[in-house]
């Protein structure tokens, strides 16, 4: 069996965004991904406790991480005002530890918008939406430039699994290629901590995501 894996989004449309947030309340596997990222950002070796999330969306991971890591400050970057409104509702009483920063990841000046230097840059289910390997490669380079030595990058995003006969949208590509792009950006030992909701035979658009991790 074969087919196409991808999705169309309207990230500036209030109805679409509200529907997306309701449809994708975190599953058990997605919560596992959040926990893996939580463990990485709580390492004492991190240069500082400021965490930047690229594509914060409805704020599900933000809330999860803020509850479990009382010392971190959090910055959610996104280009969608409507997602910011939902993120504020999700994060609720913890918003005093959060800065929301409006920026477009396709504009290479996005790091200049950050409120301070992060010790960790994290993201889930977002970078594939930039639509190409080159766009993801550019984000990796900007992250390498932005992080101080010892800073970490965790990208829990959709991948094209090895051995598939399905076609994937251009932003979803093999883990090995992510590693190559990370090494080209300057990260020396990128790894994948997990392949979640794996499905080679009959994949849905919300399956097959990895937890890709690298240290500056
Ligand atoms: C599929 S949603 C995932 C949201 C969230 N990270 C999660 O896992 O629930 C993708 C997010 O990336 C944001 N995004 C997509 N393209 C972007 C861009 N060029 N610049 C900034 N944010 C972008 C969208 O607005 C949206 O919040």
XYZ file of N, CA and C and ligand atoms in Angstrom:
675
model
N 0.833 -1.195 0.000
C 0.000 0.000 0.000
C 0.872 1.251 0.000
N 0.440 2.291 -0.703
C 1.202 3.538 -0.631
C 0.254 4.720 -0.832
N 0.748 5.901 -0.526
C -0.075 7.105 -0.609
C 0.772 8.299 -0.245
N 0.103 9.387 0.182
C 0.808 10.643 0.462
C 0.584 11.035 1.911
N 1.655 11.455 2.598
C 1.533 11.911 3.984
C 1.882 13.392 4.043
N 0.899 14.187 4.494
C 1.121 15.627 4.606
C -0.146 16.269 5.109
N -0.113 17.579 5.334
C -1.310 18.271 5.836
C -1.281 19.730 5.392
N -2.471 20.278 5.212
C -2.620 21.700 4.865
C -3.054 22.455 6.111
N -2.511 23.650 6.338
C -2.852 24.398 7.550
C -3.210 25.839 7.228
N -4.044 26.423 8.085
C -4.377 27.852 8.004
C -4.073 28.447 9.367
N -2.799 28.678 9.658
C -2.396 29.036 11.014
C -2.778 30.463 11.440
N -3.390 31.230 10.513
C -3.838 32.575 10.900
C -5.357 32.665 10.939
N -6.016 31.533 10.767
C -7.488 31.507 10.748
C -7.999 30.977 12.096
N -8.770 31.820 12.795
C -9.174 31.500 14.170
C -9.932 30.166 14.258
N -10.837 29.901 13.326
C -11.612 28.659 13.396
C -10.743 27.435 13.157
N -9.858 27.550 12.156
C -8.968 26.433 11.870
C -8.081 26.140 13.090
N -7.530 27.201 13.665
C -6.569 27.052 14.761
C -7.245 26.448 15.996
N -8.438 26.929 16.318
C -9.195 26.389 17.463
C -9.491 24.901 17.210
N -9.897 24.581 15.985
C -10.187 23.181 15.638
C -8.939 22.316 15.760
N -7.800 22.860 15.305
C -6.536 22.101 15.383
C -6.206 21.821 16.846
N -6.309 22.843 17.673
C -5.962 22.684 19.099
C -6.867 21.651 19.768
N -8.142 21.620 19.397
C -9.072 20.638 19.989
C -8.787 19.224 19.483
N -8.404 19.127 18.210
C -8.150 17.811 17.609
C -6.864 17.185 18.142
N -5.895 18.043 18.465
C -4.584 17.511 18.828
C -4.202 17.770 20.285
N -5.164 17.554 21.157
C -4.853 17.493 22.592
C -3.864 16.323 22.747
N -2.755 16.514 23.503
C -1.688 15.513 23.490
C -2.121 14.093 23.839
N -1.669 13.157 23.023
C -1.855 11.723 23.265
C -0.783 11.241 24.246
N -0.902 9.985 24.658
C 0.073 9.415 25.590
C 1.497 9.487 25.011
N 1.636 9.199 23.709
C 2.981 9.229 23.113
C 3.532 10.639 23.007
N 2.637 11.592 22.764
C 3.108 12.975 22.678
C 3.546 13.461 24.067
N 2.846 13.008 25.099
C 3.258 13.356 26.467
C 4.623 12.737 26.786
N 4.883 11.548 26.222
C 6.211 10.925 26.392
C 7.279 11.823 25.765
N 6.947 12.364 24.589
C 7.887 13.276 23.917
C 8.149 14.503 24.798
N 7.072 15.077 25.359
C 7.243 16.246 26.234
C 8.144 15.885 27.424
N 7.952 14.657 27.970
C 8.769 14.237 29.124
C 10.243 14.078 28.745
N 10.486 13.561 27.554
C 11.889 13.420 27.095
C 12.540 14.792 26.990
N 11.790 15.740 26.441
C 12.331 17.099 26.287
C 12.497 17.732 27.667
N 11.549 17.461 28.567
C 11.627 17.988 29.932
C 12.916 17.522 30.612
N 13.245 16.244 30.412
C 14.458 15.712 31.038
C 15.698 16.433 30.502
N 15.703 16.705 29.214
C 16.882 17.358 28.616
C 17.040 18.801 29.084
N 15.923 19.506 29.257
C 16.057 20.923 29.645
C 16.271 21.097 31.147
N 16.188 19.987 31.906
C 16.410 20.118 33.353
C 17.824 19.671 33.757
N 18.678 19.375 32.758
C 20.055 18.965 33.083
C 20.802 20.138 33.708
N 21.547 19.894 34.815
C 22.297 20.992 35.443
C 23.402 21.549 34.544
N 23.783 20.799 33.491
C 24.861 21.271 32.596
C 24.411 22.386 31.647
N 23.110 22.679 31.608
C 22.648 23.732 30.701
C 23.216 25.102 31.104
N 23.600 25.924 30.142
C 24.235 27.200 30.476
C 23.299 28.193 31.174
N 22.005 28.094 30.939
C 21.045 28.935 31.669
C 19.665 28.302 31.581
N 18.708 28.863 32.330
C 17.395 28.217 32.471
C 16.313 28.882 31.618
N 16.747 29.570 30.527
C 15.747 30.173 29.640
C 15.519 29.228 28.452
N 14.249 28.856 28.257
C 13.879 27.885 27.221
C 13.055 28.595 26.151
N 13.461 28.420 24.898
C 12.694 28.997 23.778
C 12.032 27.863 23.008
N 10.709 27.973 22.831
C 10.003 26.992 21.994
C 9.651 27.622 20.650
N 10.065 26.962 19.576
C 9.754 27.440 18.224
C 8.413 26.863 17.782
N 7.432 27.716 17.493
C 6.106 27.248 17.084
C 5.319 26.741 18.279
N 5.091 27.613 19.257
C 4.469 27.201 20.534
C 3.041 26.690 20.352
N 2.354 27.148 19.293
C 0.992 26.655 19.035
C 0.091 26.838 20.246
N -0.709 25.808 20.610
C -1.673 25.946 21.721
C -1.037 25.934 23.109
N 0.287 25.744 23.181
C 0.961 25.840 24.486
C 0.911 24.578 25.327
N 0.591 23.442 24.705
C 0.480 22.202 25.498
C 1.826 21.797 26.112
N 2.894 21.854 25.294
C 4.197 21.471 25.852
C 4.669 22.526 26.844
N 4.394 23.789 26.557
C 4.815 24.864 27.471
C 4.262 24.619 28.867
N 2.975 24.364 28.960
C 2.321 24.128 30.263
C 2.965 22.912 30.968
N 3.136 21.840 30.201
C 3.709 20.598 30.733
C 5.106 20.863 31.322
N 5.934 21.597 30.587
C 7.317 21.829 31.026
C 7.383 22.820 32.177
N 6.549 23.853 32.129
C 6.560 24.858 33.217
C 6.134 24.223 34.540
N 5.150 23.324 34.476
C 4.691 22.658 35.711
C 5.780 21.784 36.324
N 6.587 21.165 35.468
C 7.586 20.207 35.957
C 8.961 20.808 36.228
N 9.216 22.008 35.730
C 10.537 22.632 35.867
C 10.372 24.034 36.453
N 10.272 24.135 37.793
C 9.914 25.414 38.402
C 10.937 26.532 38.197
N 12.186 26.178 37.817
C 13.179 27.270 37.704
C 13.248 27.877 36.304
N 12.646 27.247 35.307
C 12.841 27.777 33.944
C 11.984 29.007 33.673
N 12.530 29.885 32.816
C 11.694 30.901 32.179
C 11.468 30.417 30.748
N 10.375 30.855 30.136
C 9.931 30.245 28.879
C 9.598 31.325 27.863
N 10.013 31.097 26.632
C 9.674 32.031 25.557
C 9.084 31.246 24.401
N 7.851 31.551 24.054
C 7.170 30.853 22.966
C 7.174 31.730 21.730
N 7.841 31.248 20.683
C 7.879 32.003 19.418
C 6.839 31.412 18.473
N 6.139 32.268 17.778
C 5.179 31.820 16.768
C 4.868 33.001 15.855
N 4.303 32.706 14.671
C 3.890 33.822 13.798
C 2.365 34.003 13.817
N 1.682 33.257 14.693
C 0.223 33.252 14.677
C -0.358 33.868 15.957
N -0.997 35.019 15.802
C -1.650 35.675 16.950
C -2.752 34.787 17.522
N -3.450 34.065 16.639
C -4.573 33.255 17.131
C -4.074 32.084 17.984
N -2.918 31.519 17.616
C -2.347 30.488 18.491
C -1.909 31.104 19.827
N -1.391 32.342 19.800
C -1.006 32.987 21.070
C -2.201 33.085 22.017
N -3.377 33.396 21.480
C -4.572 33.520 22.338
C -4.867 32.184 23.033
N -4.746 31.080 22.279
C -5.014 29.759 22.874
C -3.900 29.389 23.857
N -2.650 29.708 23.493
C -1.521 29.396 24.397
C -1.726 30.094 25.746
N -2.203 31.333 25.717
C -2.439 32.068 26.979
C -3.480 31.342 27.836
N -4.521 30.820 27.186
C -5.555 30.073 27.941
C -4.962 28.791 28.532
N -4.151 28.082 27.735
C -3.580 26.797 28.205
C -2.620 27.026 29.364
N -1.791 28.043 29.236
C -0.723 28.261 30.229
C -1.276 28.928 31.496
N -2.334 29.707 31.330
C -3.101 30.242 32.465
C -2.249 30.898 33.532
N -2.315 30.358 34.748
C -1.661 30.991 35.902
C -0.132 30.950 35.826
N 0.431 30.239 34.860
C 1.902 30.204 34.741
C 2.423 31.217 33.717
N 1.504 32.028 33.168
C 1.908 32.985 32.127
C 2.947 34.003 32.614
N 3.014 34.221 33.940
C 3.992 35.211 34.415
C 5.436 34.762 34.171
N 5.637 33.477 33.832
C 6.995 32.988 33.521
C 7.240 32.899 32.012
N 6.286 33.407 31.225
C 6.327 33.192 29.772
C 6.333 34.518 29.012
N 7.174 34.561 27.979
C 7.153 35.667 27.008
C 6.666 35.083 25.691
N 5.737 35.767 25.045
C 5.303 35.339 23.711
C 5.942 36.272 22.687
N 6.658 35.691 21.742
C 7.428 36.491 20.778
C 6.927 36.193 19.373
N 6.428 37.243 18.712
C 5.909 37.039 17.361
C 7.055 37.152 16.359
N 7.270 36.090 15.611
C 8.330 36.104 14.594
C 8.036 35.006 13.580
N 8.549 35.219 12.363
C 8.395 34.241 11.286
C 9.718 33.496 11.129
N 9.671 32.178 11.297
C 10.909 31.376 11.220
C 11.511 31.369 9.816
N 10.753 31.844 8.828
C 11.309 31.932 7.472
C 12.126 33.211 7.298
N 11.991 34.127 8.243
C 12.791 35.349 8.207
C 14.028 35.105 9.077
N 15.188 35.115 8.446
C 16.412 34.664 9.129
C 16.837 35.569 10.289
N 16.135 36.673 10.460
C 16.465 37.564 11.582
C 15.693 37.184 12.845
N 14.949 36.043 12.846
C 14.105 35.718 14.017
C 14.879 35.669 15.337
N 16.160 35.228 15.370
C 16.816 35.177 16.687
C 16.938 36.560 17.346
N 16.966 37.604 16.529
C 17.091 38.968 17.092
C 15.855 39.356 17.895
N 14.744 38.683 17.655
C 13.505 39.013 18.372
C 13.456 38.399 19.771
N 14.353 37.452 20.058
C 14.287 36.762 21.358
C 14.619 37.736 22.490
N 13.968 37.528 23.635
C 14.140 38.476 24.749
C 15.477 38.296 25.453
N 16.011 37.053 25.436
C 17.352 36.829 25.984
C 17.932 35.532 25.434
N 19.210 35.313 25.686
C 19.888 34.118 25.174
C 19.314 32.862 25.837
N 18.876 31.891 25.039
C 18.335 30.665 25.641
C 19.430 29.645 25.974
N 19.165 28.827 27.004
C 20.012 27.663 27.286
C 19.506 26.451 26.522
N 18.253 26.522 26.069
C 17.677 25.414 25.286
C 16.710 25.990 24.250
N 16.737 25.400 23.058
C 15.731 25.714 22.029
C 15.022 24.407 21.709
N 13.699 24.431 21.794
C 12.930 23.196 21.632
C 11.771 23.443 20.668
N 11.230 22.366 20.136
C 10.124 22.507 19.186
C 9.454 21.159 19.008
N 8.152 21.145 18.803
C 7.482 19.900 18.390
C 6.498 20.203 17.263
N 6.448 19.296 16.327
C 5.455 19.294 15.254
C 5.385 20.626 14.509
N 6.473 21.360 14.403
C 6.402 22.691 13.792
C 7.329 22.863 12.590
N 8.583 22.413 12.680
C 9.548 22.789 11.642
C 9.203 22.173 10.281
N 8.534 21.006 10.279
C 8.151 20.421 8.979
C 7.204 21.345 8.216
N 6.459 22.179 8.994
C 5.502 23.089 8.354
C 6.191 24.220 7.587
N 7.490 24.363 7.765
C 8.209 25.381 6.990
C 8.336 24.952 5.530
N 8.113 23.659 5.267
C 7.872 23.229 3.889
C 9.060 22.712 3.092
N 10.262 22.718 3.678
C 11.405 22.193 2.912
C 12.561 21.830 3.831
N 13.457 20.991 3.314
C 14.687 20.663 4.058
C 15.536 21.901 4.258
N 15.565 22.763 3.236
C 16.401 23.969 3.342
C 15.917 24.857 4.484
N 14.595 24.980 4.634
C 14.064 25.828 5.710
C 14.425 25.256 7.080
N 14.370 23.918 7.218
C 14.758 23.283 8.489
C 16.262 23.471 8.709
N 17.049 23.303 7.640
C 18.509 23.496 7.739
C 18.824 24.910 8.231
N 18.099 25.886 7.700
C 18.331 27.288 8.104
C 18.019 27.480 9.589
N 16.931 26.862 10.058
C 16.599 26.975 11.492
C 17.719 26.359 12.332
N 18.221 25.196 11.915
C 19.311 24.552 12.672
C 20.537 25.475 12.758
N 20.859 26.136 11.659
C 22.025 27.048 11.669
C 21.767 28.218 12.618
N 20.569 28.776 12.550
C 20.231 29.911 13.445
C 20.282 29.457 14.907
N 19.846 28.218 15.186
C 19.889 27.711 16.568
C 21.334 27.571 17.032
N 22.181 27.038 16.159
C 23.602 26.877 16.533
C 24.213 28.243 16.848
N 23.897 29.231 16.030
C 24.447 30.586 16.254
C 23.918 31.209 17.548
N 22.684 30.854 17.907
C 22.000 31.508 19.031
C 22.350 30.882 20.379
N 22.554 29.545 20.391
C 22.809 28.864 21.668
C 24.234 29.118 22.148
N 24.427 29.278 23.465
C 25.787 29.298 23.989
C 26.344 27.873 24.063
N 27.645 27.750 24.265
C 28.262 26.413 24.386
C 27.558 25.639 25.508
N 27.223 24.381 25.256
C 26.517 23.562 26.240
C 25.000 23.662 26.121
N 24.528 24.604 25.312
C 23.085 24.748 25.097
C 22.546 23.579 24.275
N 21.246 23.280 24.441
C 20.694 22.107 23.763
C 19.570 22.477 22.790
N 19.461 21.639 21.775
C 18.381 21.760 20.793
C 17.614 20.451 20.789
N 16.292 20.513 20.969
C 15.457 19.306 20.876
C 14.334 19.582 19.892
N 14.266 18.765 18.851
C 13.234 18.935 17.829
C 12.413 17.656 17.706
N 11.201 17.693 18.250
C 10.315 16.526 18.186
C 9.395 16.673 17.000
N 9.881 16.322 15.826
C 9.078 16.622 14.638
C 8.857 15.374 13.777
N 7.925 15.526 12.847
C 7.593 14.429 11.936
C 8.769 14.113 11.021
N 8.946 12.814 10.793
C 10.010 12.356 9.902
C 9.412 11.404 8.871
N 10.186 11.153 7.844
C 9.833 10.104 6.881
C 10.535 8.847 7.354
N 9.783 7.817 7.770
C 10.458 6.638 8.331
C 11.215 5.854 7.269
N 12.312 5.229 7.693
C 13.088 4.364 6.793
C 12.197 3.226 6.314
N 12.346 2.872 5.065
C 11.662 1.683 4.536
C 10.258 1.959 4.034
N 9.812 3.225 4.063
C 8.445 3.502 3.618
C 8.359 3.543 2.089
N 7.192 3.164 1.571
C 6.964 3.319 0.128
C 6.050 4.512 -0.121
N 5.670 5.216 0.976
C 4.762 6.355 0.847
C 5.548 7.606 0.488
N 4.844 8.548 -0.138
C 5.433 9.859 -0.417
C 5.126 10.771 0.754
N 6.095 11.571 1.160
C 5.903 12.498 2.279
C 6.068 13.926 1.801
N 5.342 14.848 2.438
C 5.509 16.264 2.091
C 6.972 16.657 2.353
N 7.488 17.693 1.656
C 8.928 17.965 1.675
C 9.514 18.261 3.055
N 8.699 18.801 3.981
C 9.216 19.120 5.314
C 9.406 17.892 6.207
N 8.908 16.732 5.741
C 9.060 15.482 6.521
C 10.096 14.630 5.804
N 11.266 14.474 6.426
C 12.331 13.706 5.775
C 13.057 12.837 6.800
N 13.979 12.000 6.319
C 14.593 10.950 7.141
C 15.423 11.523 8.296
N 15.469 10.776 9.394
C 16.259 11.186 10.560
C 17.717 11.402 10.160
N 18.244 10.516 9.308
C 19.655 10.621 8.900
C 19.947 11.967 8.248
N 18.976 12.459 7.519
C 19.154 13.763 6.859
C 19.106 14.902 7.885
N 18.251 14.747 8.898
C 18.258 15.735 9.992
C 19.651 15.789 10.633
N 20.235 14.597 10.875
C 21.568 14.559 11.498
C 22.592 15.288 10.615
N 22.491 15.035 9.303
C 23.439 15.675 8.377
C 23.293 17.202 8.436
N 22.046 17.670 8.438
C 21.816 19.121 8.483
C 22.329 19.705 9.802
N 22.137 18.960 10.892
C 22.607 19.439 12.208
C 24.133 19.494 12.239
N 24.770 18.465 11.678
C 26.253 18.468 11.641
C 26.733 19.615 10.766
N 26.065 19.836 9.634
C 26.459 20.965 8.767
C 26.313 22.296 9.496
N 25.324 22.357 10.400
C 25.111 23.604 11.158
C 26.188 23.789 12.232
N 26.876 22.703 12.619
C 27.932 22.804 13.623
C 27.756 21.885 14.817
N 26.574 21.281 14.982
C 26.332 20.367 16.119
C 27.102 19.064 15.849
N 27.927 18.600 16.829
C 28.819 17.485 16.487
C 28.176 16.098 16.617
N 27.313 15.875 17.612
C 26.809 14.501 17.801
C 25.283 14.457 17.933
N 24.557 14.800 16.876
C 23.093 14.732 16.990
C 22.629 13.287 17.163
N 21.580 13.105 17.948
C 21.019 11.757 18.137
C 19.486 11.836 18.081
N 18.872 10.664 17.948
C 17.419 10.603 18.089
C 17.108 9.800 19.349
N 16.301 10.383 20.225
C 15.976 9.719 21.496
C 14.801 8.764 21.347
N 14.018 8.916 20.286
C 12.863 8.016 20.095
C 12.219 8.250 18.736
N 11.559 7.184 18.244
C 10.662 7.294 17.077
C 9.270 6.956 17.616
N 8.402 7.952 17.668
C 7.113 7.783 18.348
C 5.975 7.549 17.355
N 4.988 6.819 17.837
C 3.843 6.412 16.998
C 4.318 5.961 15.610
N 5.262 4.982 15.605
C 5.763 4.519 14.308
C 4.669 3.782 13.537
N 4.582 4.042 12.263
C 3.637 3.320 11.406
C 4.158 3.390 9.977
N 4.703 2.289 9.526
C 5.312 2.256 8.190
C 4.263 1.884 7.144
N 3.363 0.966 7.514
C 2.450 0.354 6.538
C 1.317 1.276 6.106
N 0.738 1.995 7.107
C -0.476 2.763 6.818
C -0.429 4.090 7.593
N 0.588 4.925 7.331
C 0.845 6.082 8.198
C -0.204 7.191 8.076
N -0.541 7.795 9.235
C -1.403 8.987 9.269
C -0.476 10.204 9.410
N -1.030 11.382 9.147
C -0.215 12.600 9.198
C 0.278 12.904 10.614
N -0.401 12.359 11.648
C 0.001 12.640 13.029
C 0.849 11.518 13.630
N 1.399 10.649 12.776
C 2.263 9.558 13.268
C 3.680 9.749 12.745
N 4.598 8.932 13.279
C 6.010 8.956 12.843
C 6.684 10.288 13.151
N 6.941 10.527 14.428
C 7.742 11.693 14.799
C 8.891 11.249 15.684
N 9.980 11.985 15.598
C 11.193 11.618 16.326
C 11.489 12.680 17.376
N 12.372 12.326 18.317
C 12.873 13.317 19.261
C 14.357 13.507 18.951
N 14.639 14.485 18.120
C 16.002 14.728 17.636
C 16.680 15.712 18.592
N 17.895 15.365 18.990
C 18.521 16.102 20.089
C 19.999 16.363 19.769
N 20.453 17.580 20.079
C 21.859 17.918 19.844
C 22.330 18.930 20.878
N 23.613 18.876 21.185
C 24.199 19.825 22.136
C 25.169 20.716 21.390
N 25.120 22.024 21.682
C 26.010 23.003 21.039
C 27.417 22.842 21.572
C 1.276 22.028 13.816
S 1.407 23.380 14.914
C 2.228 22.623 16.318
C 2.025 23.413 17.561
C 2.763 22.902 18.800
N 4.189 23.000 18.653
C 2.365 21.500 19.156
O 3.142 20.559 19.017
O 1.207 21.337 19.620
C 2.727 24.314 14.160
C 3.019 25.637 14.835
O 4.103 26.276 14.173
C 3.752 27.623 13.874
N 4.447 28.021 12.648
C 4.311 27.459 11.422
N 5.064 28.120 10.531
C 5.701 29.116 11.208
C 6.616 30.141 10.838
N 7.018 30.300 9.561
N 7.065 30.972 11.793
C 6.653 30.848 13.084
N 5.780 29.908 13.493
C 5.301 29.046 12.564
C 2.240 27.597 13.697
O 1.630 28.854 13.857
C 1.848 26.610 14.789
O 1.720 27.234 16.036
